[in-house]
mmCIF file of C-alpha atoms in Angstrom:
data_model
loop_
_atom_site.group_PDB
_atom_site.id
_atom_site.type_symbol
_atom_site.label_atom_id
_atom_site.label_comp_id
_atom_site.label_asym_id
_atom_site.label_seq_id
_atom_site.Cartn_x
_atom_site.Cartn_y
_atom_site.Cartn_z
ATOM 1 C CA MET L 1 -1.789 -18.330 6.648
ATOM 2 C CA SER L 2 0.317 -16.066 6.332
ATOM 3 C CA SER L 3 -1.001 -12.136 5.838
ATOM 4 C CA SER L 4 1.649 -9.690 4.594
ATOM 5 C CA GLY L 5 3.948 -10.843 7.846
ATOM 6 C CA ASN L 6 1.268 -8.906 10.501
ATOM 7 C CA THR L 7 0.096 -10.697 13.358
ATOM 8 C CA TYR L 8 -3.485 -11.427 13.525
ATOM 9 C CA THR L 9 -5.450 -11.270 17.045
ATOM 10 C CA LEU L 10 -8.627 -12.302 17.044
ATOM 11 C CA VAL L 11 -10.570 -12.348 20.219
ATOM 12 C CA LYS L 12 -14.651 -11.203 19.694
ATOM 13 C CA GLY L 13 -14.029 -12.554 16.163
ATOM 14 C CA LYS L 14 -12.329 -9.266 15.278
ATOM 15 C CA THR L 15 -9.068 -8.860 13.244
ATOM 16 C CA ASP L 16 -6.713 -7.338 14.874
ATOM 17 C CA LYS L 17 -3.238 -5.682 12.901
ATOM 18 C CA THR L 18 -2.293 -2.951 15.047
ATOM 19 C CA SER L 19 -2.730 -3.704 19.025
ATOM 20 C CA ALA L 20 -2.663 -5.967 21.561
ATOM 21 C CA LYS L 21 -5.146 -4.361 24.360
ATOM 22 C CA PRO L 22 -7.958 -6.169 22.586
ATOM 23 C CA ALA L 23 -6.766 -9.739 23.832
ATOM 24 C CA HIS L 24 -4.516 -7.911 27.255
ATOM 25 C CA THR L 25 -8.222 -6.694 28.459
ATOM 26 C CA LYS L 26 -8.994 -10.538 28.174
ATOM 27 C CA ALA L 27 -5.754 -11.819 29.727
ATOM 28 C CA ASP L 28 -5.992 -9.320 32.583
ATOM 29 C CA ARG L 29 -9.949 -10.988 33.413
ATOM 30 C CA LEU L 30 -7.921 -14.575 33.496
ATOM 31 C CA PHE L 31 -5.720 -12.424 35.360
ATOM 32 C CA THR L 32 -8.210 -11.328 38.330
ATOM 33 C CA PHE L 33 -9.553 -14.422 38.243
ATOM 34 C CA ARG L 34 -6.887 -16.090 39.488
ATOM 35 C CA ALA L 35 -5.497 -12.948 41.760
ATOM 36 C CA LEU L 36 -8.746 -13.949 43.700
ATOM 37 C CA GLY L 37 -6.483 -16.988 45.276
ATOM 38 C CA ARG L 38 -7.375 -20.583 45.674
ATOM 39 C CA LYS L 39 -10.389 -20.587 49.118
ATOM 40 C CA LYS L 40 -12.898 -17.731 46.558
ATOM 41 C CA ARG L 41 -12.738 -19.229 43.612
ATOM 42 C CA ALA L 42 -13.626 -22.672 44.741
ATOM 43 C CA ALA L 43 -17.116 -20.379 46.676
ATOM 44 C CA LEU L 44 -18.185 -19.181 42.982
ATOM 45 C CA ALA L 45 -19.546 -22.635 42.732
ATOM 46 C CA THR L 46 -21.650 -22.198 45.186
ATOM 47 C CA GLY L 47 -25.167 -20.187 44.757
ATOM 48 C CA PRO L 48 -27.912 -19.947 42.101
ATOM 49 C CA VAL L 49 -26.939 -21.655 38.657
ATOM 50 C CA ILE L 50 -27.561 -20.390 34.751
ATOM 51 C CA GLU L 51 -29.076 -22.189 32.600
ATOM 52 C CA LEU L 52 -27.858 -22.737 28.972
ATOM 53 C CA VAL L 53 -31.216 -23.580 26.976
ATOM 54 C CA SER L 54 -30.216 -24.712 23.821
ATOM 55 C CA HIS L 55 -31.673 -21.733 20.452
ATOM 56 C CA ASP L 56 -35.400 -23.439 20.849
ATOM 57 C CA GLY L 57 -36.166 -23.789 23.975
ATOM 58 C CA GLN L 58 -36.420 -27.357 23.873
ATOM 59 C CA GLU L 59 -33.043 -28.579 26.144
ATOM 60 C CA VAL L 60 -30.842 -28.037 29.128
ATOM 61 C CA VAL L 61 -27.679 -27.980 27.030
ATOM 62 C CA THR L 62 -25.811 -27.289 31.351
ATOM 63 C CA GLN L 63 -25.157 -25.094 33.731
ATOM 64 C CA MET L 64 -22.898 -23.731 36.057
ATOM 65 C CA SER L 65 -22.825 -20.857 38.441
ATOM 66 C CA LEU L 66 -23.693 -17.619 38.464
ATOM 67 C CA ARG L 67 -21.584 -15.935 40.413
ATOM 68 C CA LEU L 68 -18.950 -17.854 38.076
ATOM 69 C CA PHE L 69 -20.125 -16.753 34.868
ATOM 70 C CA ASP L 70 -20.650 -12.764 36.325
ATOM 71 C CA ALA L 71 -16.605 -13.725 37.349
ATOM 72 C CA LEU L 72 -15.352 -14.281 34.071
ATOM 73 C CA SER L 73 -17.288 -13.028 30.860
ATOM 74 C CA GLU L 74 -17.895 -9.773 29.072
ATOM 75 C CA LYS L 75 -21.448 -10.267 28.857
ATOM 76 C CA LYS L 76 -23.204 -10.461 31.794
ATOM 77 C CA ASP L 77 -26.578 -8.925 30.237
ATOM 78 C CA LEU L 78 -27.207 -12.660 28.809
ATOM 79 C CA VAL L 79 -28.067 -14.197 32.012
ATOM 80 C CA LYS L 80 -32.614 -14.002 31.973
ATOM 81 C CA GLU L 81 -34.117 -14.363 34.646
ATOM 82 C CA THR L 82 -37.783 -15.568 34.467
ATOM 83 C CA LYS L 83 -39.093 -16.584 38.469
ATOM 84 C CA GLY L 84 -36.143 -17.308 39.584
ATOM 85 C CA VAL L 85 -34.410 -19.196 36.808
ATOM 86 C CA HIS L 86 -31.863 -18.031 35.246
ATOM 87 C CA ARG L 87 -31.343 -18.747 31.506
ATOM 88 C CA ILE L 88 -29.203 -17.909 28.316
ATOM 89 C CA TRP L 89 -30.511 -18.913 26.000
ATOM 90 C CA LEU L 90 -27.844 -20.313 23.457
ATOM 91 C CA LEU L 91 -27.488 -19.423 19.583
ATOM 92 C CA THR L 92 -28.780 -21.005 16.197
ATOM 93 C CA ASP L 93 -25.590 -21.208 15.003
ATOM 94 C CA THR L 94 -24.137 -22.131 18.783
ATOM 95 C CA LEU L 95 -23.285 -26.598 18.680
ATOM 96 C CA PRO L 96 -24.400 -27.619 22.186
ATOM 97 C CA VAL L 97 -21.250 -30.041 22.051
ATOM 98 C CA ALA L 98 -18.652 -26.970 22.025
ATOM 99 C CA VAL L 99 -21.650 -25.473 25.249
ATOM 100 C CA LYS L 100 -20.500 -28.292 26.883
ATOM 101 C CA THR L 101 -16.788 -28.867 26.415
ATOM 102 C CA LEU L 102 -16.091 -25.058 27.067
ATOM 103 C CA ILE L 103 -18.462 -24.612 29.962
ATOM 104 C CA ALA L 104 -16.914 -28.155 31.634
ATOM 105 C CA ARG L 105 -14.048 -27.314 31.509
ATOM 106 C CA VAL L 106 -14.433 -23.500 32.713
ATOM 107 C CA ASN L 107 -16.379 -25.363 36.022
ATOM 108 C CA GLU L 108 -13.100 -27.162 37.012
ATOM 109 C CA LEU L 109 -11.757 -23.608 37.405
ATOM 110 C CA THR L 110 -13.365 -23.460 41.038
ATOM 111 C CA ASN L 111 -11.769 -26.146 41.812
ATOM 112 C CA PRO L 112 -8.946 -25.232 44.422
ATOM 113 C CA ASP L 113 -6.603 -27.830 42.684
ATOM 114 C CA VAL L 114 -7.005 -26.980 39.593
ATOM 115 C CA ASN L 115 -4.542 -23.921 38.335
ATOM 116 C CA VAL L 116 -5.955 -21.296 36.175
ATOM 117 C CA LEU L 117 -4.356 -21.333 32.677
ATOM 118 C CA PRO L 118 -6.073 -20.414 29.247
ATOM 119 C CA MET L 119 -7.677 -23.356 27.480
ATOM 120 C CA GLU L 120 -5.085 -25.595 25.750
ATOM 121 C CA SER L 121 -6.383 -26.829 21.419
ATOM 122 C CA THR L 122 -8.065 -29.847 20.811
ATOM 123 C CA GLY L 123 -5.453 -30.125 18.337
ATOM 124 C CA ASN L 124 -9.152 -29.843 16.364
ATOM 125 C CA LEU L 125 -9.604 -27.234 13.853
ATOM 126 C CA HIS L 126 -13.454 -27.792 13.886
ATOM 127 C CA LYS L 127 -13.609 -28.860 17.154
ATOM 128 C CA ASP L 128 -11.510 -25.645 18.252
ATOM 129 C CA ILE L 129 -13.313 -23.158 16.950
ATOM 130 C CA HIS L 130 -16.875 -24.235 18.026
ATOM 131 C CA ILE L 131 -15.876 -24.736 21.333
ATOM 132 C CA ALA L 132 -14.144 -20.641 20.651
ATOM 133 C CA SER L 133 -17.439 -19.319 18.735
ATOM 134 C CA ALA L 134 -19.488 -20.568 22.103
ATOM 135 C CA ALA L 135 -17.136 -18.824 24.202
ATOM 136 C CA ASP L 136 -17.442 -15.896 21.859
ATOM 137 C CA GLN L 137 -21.081 -16.118 22.554
ATOM 138 C CA LEU L 138 -21.162 -15.399 26.374
ATOM 139 C CA GLY L 139 -18.324 -12.933 26.874
ATOM 140 C CA LEU L 140 -15.874 -16.052 27.697
ATOM 141 C CA SER L 141 -12.635 -15.755 25.323
ATOM 142 C CA ALA L 142 -10.189 -14.963 27.917
ATOM 143 C CA TYR L 143 -11.253 -18.582 28.735
ATOM 144 C CA THR L 144 -10.421 -19.949 24.711
ATOM 145 C CA GLN L 145 -8.327 -16.997 23.080
ATOM 146 C CA ARG L 146 -4.811 -19.423 23.884
ATOM 147 C CA MET L 147 -6.974 -22.368 21.580
ATOM 148 C CA LEU L 148 -8.116 -20.447 18.950
ATOM 149 C CA ASN L 149 -4.494 -18.535 18.186
ATOM 150 C CA ALA L 150 -2.593 -22.391 18.317
ATOM 151 C CA HIS L 151 -4.249 -22.206 15.053
ATOM 152 C CA TRP L 152 -4.249 -18.276 13.636
ATOM 153 C CA GLN L 153 -0.183 -18.941 14.277
ATOM 154 C CA ARG L 154 -0.187 -21.456 11.792
ATOM 155 C CA LEU L 155 -3.131 -20.092 9.651
ATOM 156 C CA LYS L 156 -0.791 -16.922 8.872
ATOM 157 C CA THR L 157 2.400 -18.741 8.527
ATOM 158 C CA THR L 158 1.676 -20.988 5.958
ATOM 159 C CA ILE L 159 -0.657 -21.515 3.249
ATOM 160 C CA PRO L 160 -3.655 -23.069 4.641
ATOM 161 C CA THR L 161 -5.337 -26.998 3.572
ATOM 162 C CA LYS L 162 -7.543 -28.224 1.771
ATOM 163 C CA ALA L 163 -8.469 -29.463 4.636
ATOM 164 C CA ASP L 164 -8.182 -25.982 6.702
ATOM 165 C CA VAL L 165 -10.063 -24.281 4.357
ATOM 166 C CA ASP L 166 -12.918 -27.160 4.288
ATOM 167 C CA VAL L 167 -13.225 -27.264 7.850
ATOM 168 C CA ILE L 168 -13.732 -22.993 8.033
ATOM 169 C CA CYS L 169 -15.793 -23.441 5.228
ATOM 170 C CA SER L 170 -18.057 -25.709 7.262
ATOM 171 C CA ILE L 171 -18.626 -23.111 10.506
ATOM 172 C CA ASP L 172 -21.395 -21.008 10.312
ATOM 173 C CA THR L 173 -20.787 -18.916 13.725
ATOM 174 C CA ALA L 174 -20.638 -15.221 13.784
ATOM 175 C CA LEU L 175 -16.406 -15.886 14.886
ATOM 176 C CA GLY L 176 -15.627 -18.856 11.833
ATOM 177 C CA ASN L 177 -17.750 -16.058 9.734
ATOM 178 C CA LYS L 178 -14.605 -13.882 10.439
ATOM 179 C CA ILE L 179 -12.122 -16.711 9.571
ATOM 180 C CA PHE L 180 -13.742 -17.860 6.696
ATOM 181 C CA ASN L 181 -13.668 -13.533 5.583
ATOM 182 C CA ILE L 182 -10.004 -13.314 6.496
ATOM 183 C CA VAL L 183 -8.449 -16.637 5.163
ATOM 184 C CA SER L 184 -10.601 -16.356 2.167
ATOM 185 C CA HIS L 185 -9.695 -13.378 1.502
ATOM 186 C CA ASP L 186 -6.071 -13.525 1.791
ATOM 187 C CA LEU L 187 -6.094 -16.833 -0.465
ATOM 188 C CA ALA L 188 -7.405 -15.013 -3.028
ATOM 189 C CA LYS L 189 -5.049 -12.162 -2.852
ATOM 190 C CA LEU L 190 -2.434 -14.960 -3.000
ATOM 191 C CA SER L 191 -4.186 -15.823 -6.501
ATOM 192 C CA TRP L 192 -4.997 -12.360 -7.575
ATOM 193 C CA ASP L 193 -1.198 -11.518 -6.753
ATOM 194 C CA GLY L 194 0.229 -15.534 -8.906
ATOM 195 C CA LYS L 195 1.804 -16.160 -5.607
ATOM 196 C CA ILE L 196 -0.264 -19.226 -5.568
ATOM 197 C CA PRO L 197 2.406 -22.015 -6.124
ATOM 198 C CA ASN L 198 0.661 -24.320 -7.411
ATOM 199 C CA PRO L 199 -2.374 -22.278 -9.086
ATOM 200 C CA THR L 200 -3.332 -25.237 -10.977
ATOM 201 C CA ALA L 201 -4.844 -27.050 -8.487
ATOM 202 C CA PHE L 202 -6.398 -23.742 -6.849
ATOM 203 C CA GLN L 203 -8.346 -23.824 -9.876
ATOM 204 C CA GLU L 204 -9.297 -26.989 -9.268
ATOM 205 C CA TYR L 205 -10.030 -27.251 -5.538
ATOM 206 C CA LEU L 206 -12.419 -24.013 -6.101
ATOM 207 C CA LYS L 207 -14.970 -26.212 -8.694
ATOM 208 C CA THR L 208 -15.640 -28.326 -4.911
ATOM 209 C CA ASN L 209 -16.355 -25.711 -2.855
ATOM 210 C CA HIS L 210 -19.674 -23.329 -3.645
ATOM 211 C CA ARG L 211 -18.879 -21.334 -0.442
ATOM 212 C CA PHE L 212 -15.018 -20.875 -0.502
ATOM 213 C CA TYR L 213 -15.853 -20.825 -4.641
ATOM 214 C CA THR L 214 -18.669 -17.679 -4.314
ATOM 215 C CA ALA L 215 -15.878 -15.663 -1.800
ATOM 216 C CA VAL L 216 -12.708 -14.978 -4.227
ATOM 217 C CA ASN L 217 -14.486 -14.633 -6.432
ATOM 218 C CA GLU L 218 -16.053 -11.521 -5.258
ATOM 219 C CA HIS L 219 -12.717 -10.199 -4.208
ATOM 220 C CA PHE L 220 -11.284 -10.622 -7.610
ATOM 221 C CA ALA L 221 -14.338 -8.869 -9.474
ATOM 222 C CA LYS L 222 -14.400 -6.133 -6.724
ATOM 223 C CA TRP L 223 -10.383 -5.598 -7.657
ATOM 224 C CA GLU L 224 -11.051 -6.244 -10.742
ATOM 225 C CA SER L 225 -13.522 -3.402 -10.445
ATOM 226 C CA ASN L 226 -10.936 -1.142 -8.630
ATOM 227 C CA ALA L 227 -8.627 -1.268 -10.933
ATOM 228 C CA GLU L 228 -11.047 -0.956 -14.129
ATOM 229 C CA ALA L 229 -11.850 2.438 -11.670
ATOM 230 C CA PHE L 230 -8.206 3.196 -11.529
ATOM 231 C CA ALA L 231 -7.763 2.531 -14.463
ATOM 232 C CA ALA L 232 -10.319 5.172 -15.502
ATOM 233 C CA ARG L 233 -8.778 7.318 -13.390
ATOM 234 C CA GLU L 234 -5.478 6.901 -14.782
ATOM 235 C CA ALA L 235 -6.724 8.293 -18.154
ATOM 236 C CA ARG L 236 -9.085 10.720 -16.827
ATOM 237 C CA ARG L 237 -5.564 12.823 -14.344
ATOM 238 C CA ARG L 238 -3.292 11.827 -18.219
ATOM 239 C CA ARG L 239 -6.102 13.574 -20.125
ATOM 240 C CA ARG L 240 -6.247 16.350 -18.001
ATOM 241 C CA GLU L 241 -2.244 16.544 -17.413
ATOM 242 C CA GLU L 242 -2.562 16.834 -21.557
ATOM 243 C CA GLN L 243 -5.462 19.434 -21.313
ATOM 244 C CA GLN L 244 -2.881 20.904 -18.970
ATOM 245 C CA TRP L 245 -0.388 20.760 -20.858
ATOM 246 C CA GLN L 246 -1.352 21.722 -24.207
ATOM 247 C CA ALA L 247 -3.295 25.110 -22.523
ATOM 248 C CA GLU L 248 0.375 25.468 -20.628
ATOM 249 C CA GLU L 249 1.929 25.566 -24.680
ATOM 250 C CA ARG L 250 -0.810 27.818 -27.072
ATOM 251 C CA ALA L 251 -0.120 30.245 -23.380
ATOM 252 C CA ARG L 252 3.610 29.743 -24.395
ATOM 253 C CA SER L 253 3.260 30.350 -28.295
ATOM 254 C CA VAL L 254 1.152 33.265 -27.721
ATOM 255 C CA ALA L 255 2.984 34.592 -25.039
ATOM 256 C CA MET L 256 5.964 34.615 -27.258
ATOM 257 C CA LYS L 257 4.789 35.959 -30.040
ATOM 258 C CA GLU L 258 3.817 38.534 -28.442
ATOM 259 C CA SER L 259 7.061 38.804 -27.194
ATOM 260 C CA GLN L 260 8.822 38.369 -30.741
ATOM 261 C CA LYS L 261 5.913 41.386 -32.108
ATOM 262 C CA ARG L 262 7.034 43.995 -29.311
ATOM 263 C CA ALA L 263 10.993 43.176 -30.509
ATOM 264 C CA ARG L 264 9.625 43.071 -34.219
ATOM 265 C CA GLU L 265 7.919 46.900 -33.256
ATOM 266 C CA HIS L 266 11.558 48.515 -30.810
ATOM 267 C CA VAL L 267 13.219 48.138 -33.507
ATOM 268 C CA LYS L 268 11.111 49.223 -36.059
ATOM 269 C CA PHE L 269 10.188 52.199 -33.375
ATOM 270 C CA GLU L 270 14.203 52.766 -32.918
ATOM 271 C CA ALA L 271 14.643 52.650 -37.323
ATOM 272 C CA ILE L 272 12.088 55.476 -37.392
ATOM 273 C CA LYS L 273 13.353 56.968 -33.901
ATOM 274 C CA LYS L 274 16.995 57.751 -35.443
ATOM 275 C CA GLU L 275 15.862 58.321 -39.817
ATOM 276 C CA GLN L 276 14.164 61.266 -37.297
ATOM 277 C CA ALA L 277 16.920 62.333 -35.545
ATOM 278 C CA GLU L 278 18.680 62.065 -39.169
ATOM 279 C CA LEU L 279 16.992 64.220 -41.195
ATOM 280 C CA GLY L 280 16.699 66.857 -38.356
ATOM 281 C CA GLN L 281 19.570 67.546 -38.042
ATOM 282 C CA VAL L 282 20.168 67.425 -42.016
ATOM 283 C CA VAL L 283 17.246 69.977 -42.533
ATOM 284 C CA ARG L 284 18.434 71.944 -39.274
ATOM 285 C CA GLU L 285 21.907 72.603 -40.768
ATOM 286 C CA LYS L 286 19.766 73.386 -44.352
ATOM 287 C CA MET L 287 17.491 75.757 -42.756
ATOM 288 C CA ARG L 288 20.912 77.793 -41.321
ATOM 289 C CA HIS L 289 21.716 78.599 -44.937
ATOM 290 C CA ALA L 290 18.771 80.790 -47.217
ATOM 291 C CA GLY L 291 18.311 79.508 -49.900
ATOM 292 C CA SER L 292 17.845 75.400 -48.900
ATOM 293 C CA LYS L 293 16.700 72.835 -51.470
ATOM 294 C CA TYR L 294 14.357 70.673 -50.132
ATOM 295 C CA THR L 295 13.165 66.931 -50.976
ATOM 296 C CA ALA L 296 9.337 66.162 -50.010
ATOM 297 C CA LYS L 297 10.152 64.059 -46.582
ATOM 298 C CA GLU L 298 12.791 66.811 -45.624
ATOM 299 C CA ALA L 299 9.080 69.400 -45.971
ATOM 300 C CA ARG L 300 7.312 67.031 -44.219
ATOM 301 C CA PHE L 301 9.243 67.010 -41.472
ATOM 302 C CA ILE L 302 9.315 70.992 -41.252
ATOM 303 C CA TYR L 303 5.862 71.243 -41.446
ATOM 304 C CA ASN L 304 4.976 67.927 -38.608
ATOM 305 C CA SER L 305 7.774 69.684 -36.557
ATOM 306 C CA SER L 306 7.042 73.417 -36.670
ATOM 307 C CA GLY L 307 3.359 73.852 -39.000
ATOM 308 C CA ARG L 308 5.591 75.852 -41.393
ATOM 309 C CA ARG L 309 5.590 75.019 -45.578
ATOM 310 C CA VAL L 310 8.544 74.882 -47.637
ATOM 311 C CA PRO L 311 8.688 74.032 -51.742
ATOM 312 C CA VAL L 312 9.869 71.055 -52.649
ATOM 313 C CA THR L 313 13.074 71.316 -54.885
ATOM 314 C CA GLY L 314 14.121 68.152 -54.726
ATOM 315 C CA GLY L 315 12.627 64.670 -55.443
ATOM 316 C CA GLY L 316 11.891 61.775 -51.975
#
């Protein structure tokens, strides 16, 4: 399955795009077990055993050494002791046959003639997800990580087949559900972006798989809602920008009018100032000569500047 070129490592059913630390920690656990040496590993087969019991308590599915479980599992607290008997109760969705297969392979690791290596894929996606799910419940994912990644490498680099999706949709375990969520999301995204090679066949297949159909349409509804919300946010943003632009335009218009008004007033003031200066020069010249005649404007100037009244003998 193509996932934008990202490498996923499924650990405890999680998808990690950015860090290899969880997988590295699990690999370390298997490495530490291998480093014990053949003799010490063989000794782990001795001592008390754990009964792995079906969820309803009606069946002891299989057994394994308590010491071996402690050496390999990340979930030691799963073991409950009652009257000297150690038990682990399996989850409802944990397949007994998958548990038997897993524990049979894990028990072999105490054999001095067996190399400590991660479990290889059975070649069957359905079986491998169930085995990995059992390992996930029991804290033994270090042993099944390679097996699961063999499938994941294919699922993330090619478009899953109908058979792949059918298998993934049929598994209702914690790990299986997380794989389903990733695959259904990625296929829905390809369809949403118009990148499904045969969209008609994809739509026809959706009609045959209710779980997948529901998941894909939930993604569609979410993205459509997000798109509508984005469009609404963009519309609000554009309205705010338009309102801001209009406010700025009004402010610029007011400022321009004020500037023009001040310019006109300045011109008017300068004209009056010039007129008064010229008028004053004329008046001062006349006042140096007795018997000068004054216009009404000149008389007003004399009154305003010195408080004296002079007879008006001319026009203006």
